[in-house]
Coordinates of C-alpha atoms and ligand atoms in Angstrom, one line a residue:
X1 CA -4.3 -23.9 -14.3
X2 CA -2.7 -23.4 -17.8
X3 CA -5.4 -23.7 -20.4
X4 CA -5.0 -26.2 -23.4
X5 CA -3.8 -24.1 -26.5
X6 CA -4.4 -26.0 -29.8
X7 CA -5.3 -29.4 -30.4
X8 CA -2.0 -30.5 -31.5
X9 CA -0.6 -29.6 -28.2
X10 CA -3.6 -30.7 -26.1
X11 CA -2.2 -33.8 -24.8
X12 CA 1.3 -32.4 -23.8
X13 CA 0.1 -29.2 -22.1
X14 CA -2.8 -30.7 -20.2
X15 CA -0.8 -33.8 -19.1
X16 CA 1.9 -31.1 -17.9
X17 CA -0.9 -29.1 -16.1
X18 CA -2.4 -32.4 -14.4
X19 CA 1.3 -33.7 -13.3
X20 CA 1.8 -30.0 -11.9
X21 CA -1.7 -30.3 -9.8
X22 CA -0.7 -33.4 -8.6
X23 CA 2.9 -32.8 -7.7
X24 CA 3.0 -33.7 -3.8
X25 CA 6.4 -33.6 -1.8
X26 CA 6.5 -35.2 1.4
X27 CA 9.2 -34.2 4.0
X28 CA 9.9 -35.4 7.6
X29 CA 11.5 -32.9 10.0
X30 CA 12.2 -32.8 13.7
X31 CA 10.3 -30.4 16.0
X32 CA 12.6 -27.7 17.2
X33 CA 15.1 -27.8 14.5
X34 CA 15.1 -25.1 11.5
X35 CA 13.3 -26.2 8.4
X36 CA 14.0 -24.8 5.2
X37 CA 12.3 -25.6 1.8
X38 CA 13.7 -23.7 -1.4
X39 CA 11.0 -23.0 -4.0
X40 CA 13.1 -23.3 -7.1
X41 CA 12.2 -21.2 -9.9
X42 CA 13.5 -23.7 -12.4
X43 CA 11.1 -26.8 -11.2
X44 CA 8.2 -24.4 -12.0
X45 CA 9.5 -23.0 -15.0
X46 CA 9.6 -26.7 -16.4
X47 CA 6.0 -27.0 -15.7
X48 CA 5.4 -23.7 -17.6
X49 CA 8.0 -24.5 -20.3
X50 CA 5.5 -26.4 -22.9
X51 CA 3.3 -23.2 -23.2
X52 CA 6.2 -20.9 -23.1
X53 CA 7.5 -22.7 -26.1
X54 CA 4.5 -22.4 -27.9
X55 CA 4.1 -18.8 -27.3
X56 CA 8.0 -18.2 -28.0
X57 CA 8.5 -16.8 -24.6
X58 CA 11.6 -16.4 -22.7
X59 CA 12.8 -19.0 -20.3
X60 CA 13.3 -16.5 -17.6
X61 CA 9.6 -15.2 -16.8
X62 CA 9.2 -13.5 -13.5
X63 CA 7.3 -15.6 -11.1
X64 CA 5.8 -15.5 -7.6
X65 CA 4.4 -17.8 -5.1
X66 CA 1.7 -17.9 -2.9
X67 CA 1.7 -20.4 0.0
X68 CA -1.0 -21.2 2.4
X69 CA -1.9 -24.0 4.6
X70 CA -4.6 -26.4 3.1
X71 CA -7.9 -25.1 3.5
X72 CA -6.6 -22.1 5.5
X73 CA -6.0 -18.6 4.0
X74 CA -2.6 -18.3 5.6
X75 CA 0.7 -20.2 6.7
X76 CA 0.9 -21.9 9.9
X77 CA 2.1 -19.6 12.6
X78 CA 5.8 -21.1 12.6
X79 CA 6.3 -21.2 9.0
X80 CA 7.4 -18.2 6.9
X81 CA 7.8 -17.6 3.3
X82 CA 10.2 -15.3 1.7
X83 CA 11.2 -14.3 -1.9
X84 CA 13.1 -11.2 -2.8
X85 CA 12.2 -10.5 -6.4
X86 CA 10.2 -12.5 -8.8
X87 CA 13.4 -13.4 -10.4
X88 CA 14.8 -15.1 -7.1
X89 CA 13.8 -18.5 -5.6
X90 CA 11.3 -18.5 -2.8
X91 CA 12.1 -20.0 0.5
X92 CA 9.6 -21.6 3.1
X93 CA 11.3 -21.6 6.6
X94 CA 10.5 -21.9 10.2
X95 CA 10.8 -24.1 13.3
X96 CA 8.1 -26.2 14.1
X97 CA 6.9 -26.4 17.8
X98 CA 4.9 -29.5 17.9
X99 CA 4.7 -32.9 16.5
X100 CA 2.0 -33.3 13.4
X101 CA 1.3 -33.1 9.9
X102 CA 0.8 -29.8 8.1
X103 CA -0.3 -29.6 4.5
X104 CA 0.9 -26.7 2.5
X105 CA -0.4 -25.6 -0.8
X106 CA 2.2 -23.8 -3.1
X107 CA 1.1 -21.7 -5.9
X108 CA 3.7 -20.6 -8.4
X109 CA 2.3 -17.8 -10.8
X110 CA 4.1 -16.8 -14.0
X111 CA 3.9 -13.1 -14.0
X112 CA 4.2 -12.8 -17.6
X113 CA 1.5 -15.2 -18.7
X114 CA -0.3 -15.6 -15.4
X115 CA -0.5 -19.2 -15.7
X116 CA -0.4 -20.9 -12.2
X117 CA 1.1 -24.4 -11.0
X118 CA 0.1 -26.1 -7.7
X119 CA 2.2 -28.0 -5.4
X120 CA 1.6 -29.9 -2.3
X121 CA 4.2 -30.1 0.4
X122 CA 3.1 -32.2 3.3
X123 CA 5.5 -31.6 6.1
X124 CA 5.5 -34.2 9.0
X125 CA 7.3 -33.0 12.3
X126 CA 8.1 -35.8 14.6
X127 CA 8.9 -34.9 18.2
X128 CA 12.5 -34.5 19.1
X129 CA 14.3 -34.1 22.4
X130 CA 14.7 -30.4 23.1
X131 CA 18.4 -28.8 22.9
X132 CA 18.7 -27.5 26.4
X133 CA 21.5 -25.2 25.9
X134 CA 20.7 -22.4 23.0
X135 CA 22.6 -19.5 21.9
X136 CA 21.5 -16.7 19.6
X137 CA 23.8 -14.8 17.3
X138 CA 23.4 -11.9 15.0
X139 CA 25.1 -11.6 11.7
X140 CA 25.0 -8.3 10.5
X141 CA 26.4 -8.4 7.1
X142 CA 23.6 -10.8 5.8
X143 CA 20.0 -11.2 4.4
X144 CA 17.5 -13.9 5.2
X145 CA 17.6 -15.4 1.5
X146 CA 21.2 -15.5 1.5
X147 CA 21.5 -17.4 4.6
X148 CA 18.6 -20.1 4.0
X149 CA 20.4 -22.2 1.3
X150 CA 21.8 -25.3 2.9
X151 CA 25.4 -24.5 1.8
X152 CA 25.4 -21.0 3.8
X153 CA 23.6 -22.7 6.9
X154 CA 26.3 -25.3 6.9
X155 CA 29.3 -22.7 6.9
X156 CA 27.6 -20.7 9.6
X157 CA 27.2 -23.9 11.6
X158 CA 30.8 -24.8 11.2
X159 CA 32.1 -21.6 12.4
X160 CA 29.6 -21.9 15.5
X161 CA 30.7 -25.2 16.1
X162 CA 34.1 -24.2 16.5
X163 CA 32.9 -21.4 18.9
X164 CA 31.1 -23.9 21.0
X165 CA 33.9 -26.5 20.5
X166 CA 31.5 -29.4 19.6
X167 CA 30.0 -30.9 16.6
X168 CA 26.7 -31.8 18.3
X169 CA 25.2 -28.5 17.3
X170 CA 21.8 -27.8 15.5
X171 CA 20.6 -24.6 14.2
X172 CA 17.2 -24.1 15.9
X173 CA 15.8 -21.0 14.2
X174 CA 16.9 -18.2 11.6
X175 CA 15.0 -15.0 11.8
X176 CA 15.2 -11.8 9.6
X177 CA 15.9 -9.0 11.6
X178 CA 13.2 -7.0 10.1
X179 CA 10.9 -9.4 11.9
X180 CA 12.6 -8.5 15.1
X181 CA 12.3 -4.7 14.7
X182 CA 15.2 -4.2 12.6
X183 CA 15.4 -1.4 10.3
X184 CA 15.4 -1.3 6.8
X185 CA 18.7 -0.6 5.5
X186 CA 19.8 2.0 3.0
X187 CA 19.9 0.8 -0.6
X188 CA 23.5 0.9 -0.7
X189 CA 26.3 -1.6 -1.2
X190 CA 27.3 -2.8 2.4
X191 CA 24.2 -2.3 4.1
X192 CA 22.2 -5.3 5.0
X193 CA 18.9 -6.3 7.0
X194 CA 21.0 -8.8 9.2
X195 CA 19.9 -12.1 10.6
X196 CA 19.4 -13.9 14.0
X197 CA 20.6 -17.5 14.1
X198 CA 19.7 -19.6 17.0
X199 CA 21.6 -23.1 17.6
X200 CA 21.2 -25.5 20.3
X201 CA 23.2 -28.1 21.6
X202 CA 23.1 -30.9 24.5
X203 CA 26.5 -29.7 25.4
X204 CA 27.4 -26.7 27.8
X205 CA 28.5 -23.4 26.6
X206 CA 32.2 -23.2 25.7
X207 CA 34.2 -20.5 27.6
X208 CA 34.2 -18.4 24.6
X209 CA 30.5 -18.3 24.5
X210 CA 30.5 -17.7 28.5
X211 CA 32.4 -14.4 27.8
X212 CA 29.0 -13.0 26.6
X213 CA 27.6 -13.1 30.3
X214 CA 30.6 -11.7 32.1
X215 CA 29.9 -7.9 33.3
X216 CA 33.0 -6.8 31.8
X217 CA 31.7 -7.8 28.1
X218 CA 28.3 -6.2 29.0
X219 CA 29.9 -3.0 30.2
X220 CA 31.7 -2.7 26.9
X221 CA 28.8 -3.4 24.9
X222 CA 26.8 -0.6 26.8
X223 CA 29.7 1.8 26.4
X224 CA 29.5 0.9 22.7
X225 CA 33.1 0.5 23.0
X226 CA 35.3 -1.8 20.8
X227 CA 34.5 -5.3 22.2
X228 CA 37.5 -7.1 22.8
X229 CA 37.3 -10.9 22.0
X230 CA 40.5 -12.9 22.2
X231 CA 41.7 -14.1 19.0
X232 CA 40.9 -17.8 20.0
X233 CA 37.3 -17.0 19.8
X234 CA 37.0 -15.8 16.6
X235 CA 36.4 -18.3 14.1
X236 CA 34.7 -16.7 11.2
X237 CA 36.3 -17.7 7.9
X238 CA 34.0 -15.6 5.8
X239 CA 33.8 -11.9 6.8
X240 CA 30.0 -12.0 6.1
X241 CA 29.5 -14.7 8.5
X242 CA 30.9 -13.0 11.4
X243 CA 28.9 -12.4 14.4
X244 CA 28.0 -9.4 16.3
X245 CA 29.2 -10.0 19.9
X246 CA 27.0 -7.8 21.8
X247 CA 24.0 -9.1 20.1
X248 CA 24.8 -12.8 21.3
X249 CA 22.7 -14.2 23.7
X250 CA 22.8 -17.4 25.8
X251 CA 19.6 -19.5 26.9
X252 CA 20.1 -22.0 29.4
X253 CA 16.7 -23.9 29.2
X254 CA 17.4 -26.4 32.1
X255 CA 17.4 -23.5 34.4
X256 CA 14.0 -22.3 33.1
X257 CA 11.4 -22.1 35.9
X258 CA 8.6 -24.4 35.4
X259 CA 5.7 -22.8 33.4
X260 CA 2.8 -21.7 35.7
X261 CA 0.1 -24.1 36.1
X262 CA -2.6 -23.8 33.6
X263 CA -5.9 -21.8 34.7
X264 CA -8.5 -24.0 36.2
X265 CA -11.2 -24.8 33.7
X266 CA -14.9 -24.4 35.1
X267 CA -17.8 -26.6 34.2
X268 CA -18.9 -24.1 31.6
X269 CA -22.1 -23.3 32.7
X270 CA -22.9 -19.9 34.3
X271 CA -24.1 -19.8 37.8
X272 CA -27.5 -18.6 38.1
X273 CA -27.7 -15.1 39.4
X274 CA -31.3 -13.5 40.0
X275 CA -33.5 -11.4 37.7
X276 CA -32.4 -8.9 35.3
X277 CA -32.5 -5.5 36.9
X278 CA -32.2 -2.7 34.1
X279 CA -30.3 0.1 34.9
X280 CA -32.0 3.6 35.7
X281 CA -32.7 5.7 32.7
X282 CA -30.6 8.7 32.3
X283 CA -31.6 11.9 34.0
X284 CA -33.7 14.2 31.7
X285 CA -31.7 16.8 29.8
X286 CA -32.6 20.5 29.5
X287 CA -32.4 21.3 25.6
X288 CA -33.4 25.0 26.1
X289 CA -29.8 26.6 26.3
X290 CA -28.9 24.4 23.1
X291 CA -32.3 25.7 21.4
X292 CA -31.0 29.4 22.0
X293 CA -27.6 28.9 20.8
X294 CA -28.6 26.7 17.6
X295 CA -31.6 28.4 16.6
X296 CA -32.2 31.7 18.2
X297 CA -28.9 33.4 17.9
X298 CA -28.6 32.8 14.3
X299 CA -32.0 34.2 13.7
X300 CA -31.5 37.4 15.5
X301 CA -28.2 37.8 13.5
X302 CA -30.0 37.3 10.1
X303 CA -32.7 39.6 11.3
X304 CA -30.1 42.4 12.1
X305 CA -28.3 41.6 8.8
X306 CA -31.8 42.1 7.1
X307 CA -32.7 45.4 8.5
X308 CA -29.0 46.6 7.9
X309 CA -29.2 45.9 4.2
X310 CA -32.5 47.0 3.8
X311 CA -31.5 50.3 5.1
X312 CA -28.4 50.6 2.9
X313 CA -30.6 49.7 0.1
X314 CA -33.6 52.1 0.6
X315 CA -32.7 54.6 3.3
X316 CA -29.5 55.8 1.9
X317 CA -29.7 56.4 -1.7
X318 CA -28.3 59.9 -1.6
X319 CA -24.8 58.9 -2.8
X320 CA -26.3 57.0 -5.5
X321 CA -28.7 60.1 -6.6
X322 CA -26.0 62.4 -6.7
X323 CA -24.1 60.3 -9.4
X324 CA -27.3 59.9 -11.3
X325 CA -27.9 63.5 -11.5
X326 CA -24.7 64.4 -12.7
X327 CA -25.2 61.9 -15.5
X328 CA -28.7 63.4 -16.2
X329 CA -27.2 66.9 -16.4
X330 CA -25.0 65.8 -19.1
X331 CA -27.4 64.0 -21.0
X332 CA -29.8 66.9 -20.8
X333 CA -26.8 69.2 -22.3
X334 CA -26.6 66.9 -25.0
X335 CA -30.0 66.8 -25.9
X336 CA -30.3 70.5 -25.8
X337 CA -27.4 71.1 -28.4
X338 CA -28.9 68.6 -30.6
X339 CA -32.1 70.2 -30.5
X340 CA -30.6 73.6 -31.1
X341 CA -28.5 72.4 -34.1
X342 CA -31.4 70.8 -35.8
X343 CA -33.7 74.0 -35.3
X344 CA -30.8 76.0 -36.7
X345 CA -30.6 73.5 -40.0
X346 CA -34.4 73.7 -40.5
X347 CA -34.5 77.6 -40.3
X348 CA -31.6 77.7 -42.7
X349 CA -33.1 75.2 -45.1
X350 CA -36.5 77.0 -45.1
X351 CA -34.6 80.3 -46.0
X352 CA -33.5 78.9 -49.5
X353 CA -37.2 78.3 -50.7
X354 CA -36.2 76.5 -53.9
X355 CA -37.5 73.4 -55.0
X356 CA -35.9 70.3 -54.1
X357 CA -34.0 68.4 -56.9
X358 CA -35.9 66.0 -59.0
X359 CA -33.9 62.9 -58.2
X360 CA -35.2 63.4 -54.4
X361 CA -38.6 63.2 -55.3
X362 CA -40.2 59.7 -55.5
X363 CA -40.9 57.8 -58.7
X364 CA -38.7 60.0 -60.9
X365 CA -37.1 58.2 -63.9
X366 CA -33.7 59.5 -64.5
X367 CA -33.2 58.4 -67.9
X368 CA -36.4 59.6 -69.5
X369 CA -37.2 62.3 -67.2
X370 CA -40.7 61.0 -66.7
X371 CA -42.5 61.6 -63.6
X372 CA -45.0 58.8 -62.7
X373 CA -47.7 59.4 -60.2
X374 CA -47.0 57.9 -57.0
X375 CA -48.4 54.2 -56.7
X376 CA -50.9 53.1 -54.3
X377 CA -48.7 51.7 -52.1
X378 CA -51.6 49.3 -50.4
X379 CA -52.4 47.9 -54.0
X380 CA -48.9 46.3 -54.3
X381 CA -48.5 43.5 -52.2
X382 CA -45.3 43.2 -50.5
X383 CA -44.5 39.9 -51.5
X384 CA -45.5 38.9 -54.8
X385 CA -47.8 35.7 -54.8
X386 CA -46.0 32.8 -56.0
X387 CA -47.1 31.1 -59.2
Ligands
LIG401 C1 11.9 -18.6 15.7 O1 11.8 -17.1 15.4 C2 10.6 -16.4 15.3 C3 11.1 -15.1 15.0 O2 11.6 -14.4 16.2 C4 9.8 -16.7 16.4 O3 8.4 -16.2 16.1 C5 9.7 -18.3 16.8 O4 8.9 -18.4 17.7 C6 11.0 -18.8 16.9 N1 10.8 -20.3 16.9 C7 11.5 -20.8 17.9 C8 11.1 -22.4 17.8 O5 12.2 -20.4 18.6

């Protein structure tokens, strides 16, 4: 529920929240007729409005609805919910099949602020005589949300009343073609999901409707040929409400065979059936082949690989030795030449016989020319004591 902002707004906001929580709407509908309930964004936005004003938000917040039967996770089987986008109104629709009371909880959630408002819808379905003659038509150029508003339902009903040649006509069911195995259309203009509309009447089908059952019509439909329907049978004022003749089906419920008798119910107590006889234990299995395959074979393979590797490493060093020998030879040659050169230099130096320059002697002072006796190197500490 909406939180209460500041104290100044406390009473307004909370009062509205409480009002929203207690909003309960009661409807009474007949069994076997289509029921539609439009969830108007505007009414719910009014509930959010005080807070929206408080925060200066726009009036057109996106909104989603969550609907479920009270204390159940989902809607009852006969009731469906649809909302195209969070900026569209939502619809609850369906055909109740039995009399009784259903309580539906509707939560409207503002997707901008995540405020929520709850509404309770009490649907009371009253028994009604079944309409014995029913026809289902397919409207190709429609989408379920566009058909559910009462004004559009009336347009479609009026066309079908003319087709049936009777005023006593009721819409029994409206179904999204996608719920009946239809395909999602391309997101292009002129492509629609399609809607099935089922109508019922106490009066027998008109001649126009009965054409659908003729062999000729069915042959044309199978051949996907252009279906010829006399002009007197085409009653759609608005092109988008025109029906697909090949998908029109008639149901004569008076001719239905009676439902098969329900299965006989027993006493609910199992017949006593002696002692429990455990089944034979399964035959013992021989695991030796498995052992060979999973343990012995990989082991042998590993040993073979080990031996092979050992042979390559220790038994066949020739190739490696040859290369090493070459390297050694080159190194020896270098060594030899260096030795020779050094000896040669030494002998040349020995031949000169002159004393080496003073500057090369240790402890020679180049300014005074003094020569000091070499210091006893062990008397000088390498690192002078600190202090
Ligand atoms: C209405 O149509 C839906 C979808 O095809 C179906 O599940 C439901 O049983 C129909 N209800 C009646 C009363 O025919």
